[in-house]
Tab-separated table of C-alpha atoms in Angstrom:
chain	number	residue	atom	x	y	z
A	1197	UNK	CA	-68.429	60.619	-20.985
A	1198	UNK	CA	-67.433	62.767	-17.425
A	1199	UNK	CA	-69.404	63.654	-14.332
A	1200	UNK	CA	-72.087	61.599	-12.810
A	1201	UNK	CA	-72.383	59.076	-15.804
A	1202	UNK	CA	-68.751	58.171	-15.430
A	1203	UNK	CA	-68.682	57.951	-11.628
A	1204	UNK	CA	-71.754	55.569	-11.989
A	1205	UNK	CA	-70.321	53.542	-14.741
A	1206	UNK	CA	-67.603	51.233	-15.725
A	1207	UNK	CA	-65.041	54.085	-16.234
A	1208	UNK	CA	-65.571	55.097	-12.533
A	1209	UNK	CA	-65.046	51.359	-11.517
A	1210	UNK	CA	-61.991	51.298	-13.469
A	1211	UNK	CA	-60.846	54.635	-12.111
A	1212	UNK	CA	-61.373	53.442	-8.652
A	1213	UNK	CA	-59.503	50.479	-9.310
A	1214	UNK	CA	-56.472	52.348	-11.101
A	1215	UNK	CA	-56.463	54.801	-7.688
A	1216	UNK	CA	-56.216	51.513	-5.463
A	1217	UNK	CA	-53.289	50.209	-7.522
A	1218	UNK	CA	-51.580	53.320	-7.304
A	1219	UNK	CA	-52.096	54.082	-3.749
A	1220	UNK	CA	-50.782	50.643	-2.717
A	1221	UNK	CA	-47.660	51.168	-4.456
A	1222	UNK	CA	-47.193	54.592	-2.837
A	1223	UNK	CA	-46.376	55.741	0.651
A	1224	UNK	CA	-49.857	56.781	1.184
A	1225	UNK	CA	-51.127	55.730	4.613
A	1226	UNK	CA	-54.893	55.933	3.943
A	1227	UNK	CA	-57.365	56.074	0.786
A	1228	UNK	CA	-60.823	56.956	1.123
A	1229	UNK	CA	-64.032	56.831	-1.271
A	1230	UNK	CA	-66.276	59.491	-1.243
A	1231	UNK	CA	-69.301	59.387	-1.338
A	1232	UNK	CA	-71.126	55.972	-0.359
A	1233	UNK	CA	-74.418	57.807	0.707
A	1234	UNK	CA	-77.418	57.211	-1.101
A	1235	UNK	CA	-76.709	59.984	-3.852
A	1236	UNK	CA	-75.930	60.608	-7.607
A	1237	UNK	CA	-72.126	60.378	-6.449
A	1238	UNK	CA	-72.358	57.052	-4.914
A	1239	UNK	CA	-70.573	54.617	-7.501
A	1240	UNK	CA	-70.991	51.708	-4.948
A	1241	UNK	CA	-74.605	51.381	-4.935
A	1242	UNK	CA	-77.581	52.468	-6.932
A	1243	UNK	CA	-79.471	55.396	-5.335
A	1244	UNK	CA	-82.570	54.650	-3.425
A	1245	UNK	CA	-82.718	50.780	-4.291
A	1246	UNK	CA	-79.119	50.262	-2.948
A	1247	UNK	CA	-78.629	47.401	-5.616
A	1248	UNK	CA	-74.934	47.002	-6.284
A	1249	UNK	CA	-73.193	49.481	-8.951
A	1250	UNK	CA	-69.990	48.770	-10.866
A	1251	UNK	CA	-67.491	50.603	-8.479
A	1252	UNK	CA	-68.755	47.882	-5.735
A	1253	UNK	CA	-66.681	45.257	-7.423
A	1254	UNK	CA	-63.171	46.798	-7.372
A	1255	UNK	CA	-63.693	47.191	-3.701
A	1256	UNK	CA	-64.691	43.450	-3.263
A	1257	UNK	CA	-61.409	42.536	-5.352
A	1258	UNK	CA	-59.285	44.656	-3.084
A	1259	UNK	CA	-60.807	42.974	-0.219
A	1260	UNK	CA	-59.906	39.581	-1.353
A	1261	UNK	CA	-56.272	40.737	-1.926
A	1262	UNK	CA	-56.137	42.311	1.490
A	1263	UNK	CA	-57.420	39.173	3.233
A	1264	UNK	CA	-54.355	37.360	1.504
A	1265	UNK	CA	-52.286	39.657	3.808
A	1266	UNK	CA	-48.870	40.134	1.656
A	1267	UNK	CA	-48.793	42.448	-1.005
A	1268	UNK	CA	-46.392	41.247	-3.792
A	1269	UNK	CA	-44.861	42.851	-6.554
A	1270	UNK	CA	-47.015	43.587	-9.569
A	1271	UNK	CA	-45.357	45.677	-12.535
A	1272	UNK	CA	-46.956	46.755	-15.712
A	1273	UNK	CA	-44.797	48.207	-18.911
A	1274	UNK	CA	-48.064	49.958	-19.932
A	1275	UNK	CA	-49.109	53.357	-18.338
A	1276	UNK	CA	-52.773	52.485	-19.061
A	1277	UNK	CA	-52.786	49.297	-17.272
A	1278	UNK	CA	-52.889	49.387	-13.417
A	1279	UNK	CA	-52.452	46.114	-11.125
A	1280	UNK	CA	-51.900	45.102	-7.688
A	1281	UNK	CA	-51.084	41.557	-6.342
A	1282	UNK	CA	-51.194	39.822	-3.048
A	1283	UNK	CA	-50.518	36.267	-1.738
A	1284	UNK	CA	-50.940	34.467	1.412
A	1285	UNK	CA	-53.140	31.383	3.112
A	1286	UNK	CA	-52.328	29.181	0.086
A	1287	UNK	CA	-53.744	31.943	-2.165
A	1288	UNK	CA	-52.489	34.664	-4.541
A	1289	UNK	CA	-54.328	37.056	-6.835
A	1290	UNK	CA	-54.085	40.093	-8.938
A	1291	UNK	CA	-56.330	42.906	-9.946
A	1292	UNK	CA	-55.780	44.498	-13.395
A	1293	UNK	CA	-57.904	47.304	-14.852
A	1294	UNK	CA	-57.323	49.322	-17.985
A	1295	UNK	CA	-57.994	52.827	-17.412
A	1296	UNK	CA	-57.221	56.149	-19.176
A	1297	UNK	CA	-59.272	59.335	-19.381
A	1298	UNK	CA	-59.759	58.737	-23.040
A	1299	UNK	CA	-63.243	57.093	-24.259
A	1300	UNK	CA	-61.662	56.156	-27.552
A	1301	UNK	CA	-58.502	54.193	-26.215
A	1302	UNK	CA	-58.433	50.671	-27.390
A	1303	UNK	CA	-58.446	47.507	-25.501
A	1304	UNK	CA	-55.224	45.859	-24.683
A	1305	UNK	CA	-53.885	42.250	-25.229
A	1306	UNK	CA	-51.773	41.405	-22.374
A	1307	UNK	CA	-49.400	38.579	-21.194
A	1308	UNK	CA	-49.353	38.213	-17.350
A	1309	UNK	CA	-46.415	36.518	-15.911
A	1310	UNK	CA	-46.950	34.457	-12.859
A	1311	UNK	CA	-43.289	33.648	-12.327
A	1312	UNK	CA	-41.789	32.761	-8.954
A	1313	UNK	CA	-45.200	32.870	-6.894
A	1314	UNK	CA	-44.614	31.457	-3.365
A	1315	UNK	CA	-47.486	28.825	-4.134
A	1316	UNK	CA	-46.515	25.295	-4.500
A	1317	UNK	CA	-47.962	23.673	-7.803
A	1318	UNK	CA	-50.567	22.639	-9.049
A	1319	UNK	CA	-52.992	25.738	-8.780
A	1320	UNK	CA	-56.561	26.473	-9.819
A	1321	UNK	CA	-56.574	29.483	-11.573
A	1322	UNK	CA	-60.089	31.458	-11.539
A	1323	UNK	CA	-60.421	34.444	-13.818
A	1324	UNK	CA	-63.425	37.014	-12.824
A	1325	UNK	CA	-64.429	39.734	-15.043
A	1326	UNK	CA	-65.895	43.192	-14.538
A	1327	UNK	CA	-67.254	44.629	-17.880
A	1328	UNK	CA	-70.325	45.867	-19.447
A	1329	UNK	CA	-71.540	42.417	-19.417
A	1330	UNK	CA	-69.959	40.763	-16.221
A	1331	UNK	CA	-70.302	41.752	-12.775
A	1332	UNK	CA	-67.115	40.112	-11.497
A	1333	UNK	CA	-68.369	36.799	-13.034
A	1334	UNK	CA	-66.119	33.440	-13.084
A	1335	UNK	CA	-65.663	33.443	-16.886
A	1336	UNK	CA	-62.636	31.037	-17.105
A	1337	UNK	CA	-61.178	28.690	-14.799
A	1338	UNK	CA	-57.969	26.158	-15.424
A	1339	UNK	CA	-55.904	24.201	-13.362
A	1340	UNK	CA	-52.003	24.607	-13.683
A	1341	UNK	CA	-49.431	22.065	-12.764
A	1342	UNK	CA	-46.800	24.820	-12.184
A	1343	UNK	CA	-47.043	28.279	-10.608
A	1344	UNK	CA	-44.491	29.308	-13.544
A	1345	UNK	CA	-46.961	30.200	-16.284
A	1346	UNK	CA	-48.212	33.057	-18.362
A	1347	UNK	CA	-51.816	34.078	-18.906
A	1348	UNK	CA	-52.970	36.079	-22.019
A	1349	UNK	CA	-55.899	38.394	-21.656
A	1350	UNK	CA	-57.773	40.981	-23.657
A	1351	UNK	CA	-58.684	43.911	-21.452
A	1352	UNK	CA	-61.246	46.246	-23.004
A	1353	UNK	CA	-61.171	49.990	-22.153
A	1354	UNK	CA	-62.512	50.219	-18.303
A	1355	UNK	CA	-62.764	46.765	-17.765
A	1356	UNK	CA	-61.190	45.096	-14.779
A	1357	UNK	CA	-59.889	41.521	-14.265
A	1358	UNK	CA	-59.457	39.616	-10.826
A	1359	UNK	CA	-57.249	36.524	-11.040
A	1360	UNK	CA	-57.203	34.079	-8.229
A	1361	UNK	CA	-54.771	31.544	-7.642
A	1362	UNK	CA	-55.500	28.818	-5.228
A	1363	UNK	CA	-53.022	25.906	-4.066
A	1364	UNK	CA	-54.792	22.368	-4.785
């Protein structure tokens, strides 16, 4: 699906998340999203009702990372997976999306390593999912005694995860 349907759908949200991840890792000084006016091209809000649309959620995820104040290393060995991470104020977080312009691409089984986080253990780990049935909803929560752990996720095409770690 291309065009307006892609912009307004999960594909558009994943594309926006991937762009945010790439831009943060580059020397780019400013990234803008066009268009947030009530129109067919607004992926943030539904035209006329202004109800939240899929692309709103990657912006919300990025905002939470931004409030943590310190971008930290986030590396993927898969060109279809994009991520960005931050830490600060007793928290750390990562946004991960599965984007490629191929509507037939498979889901990805991913191991996310949380090694050497600047948080003292134990931590509360909350997993939020944006996909066809979840609008950045909390889908899993766990307490981990150490910040040296791995998490395993299935990331369907065009879905985006936000994982938040909070020192407890």
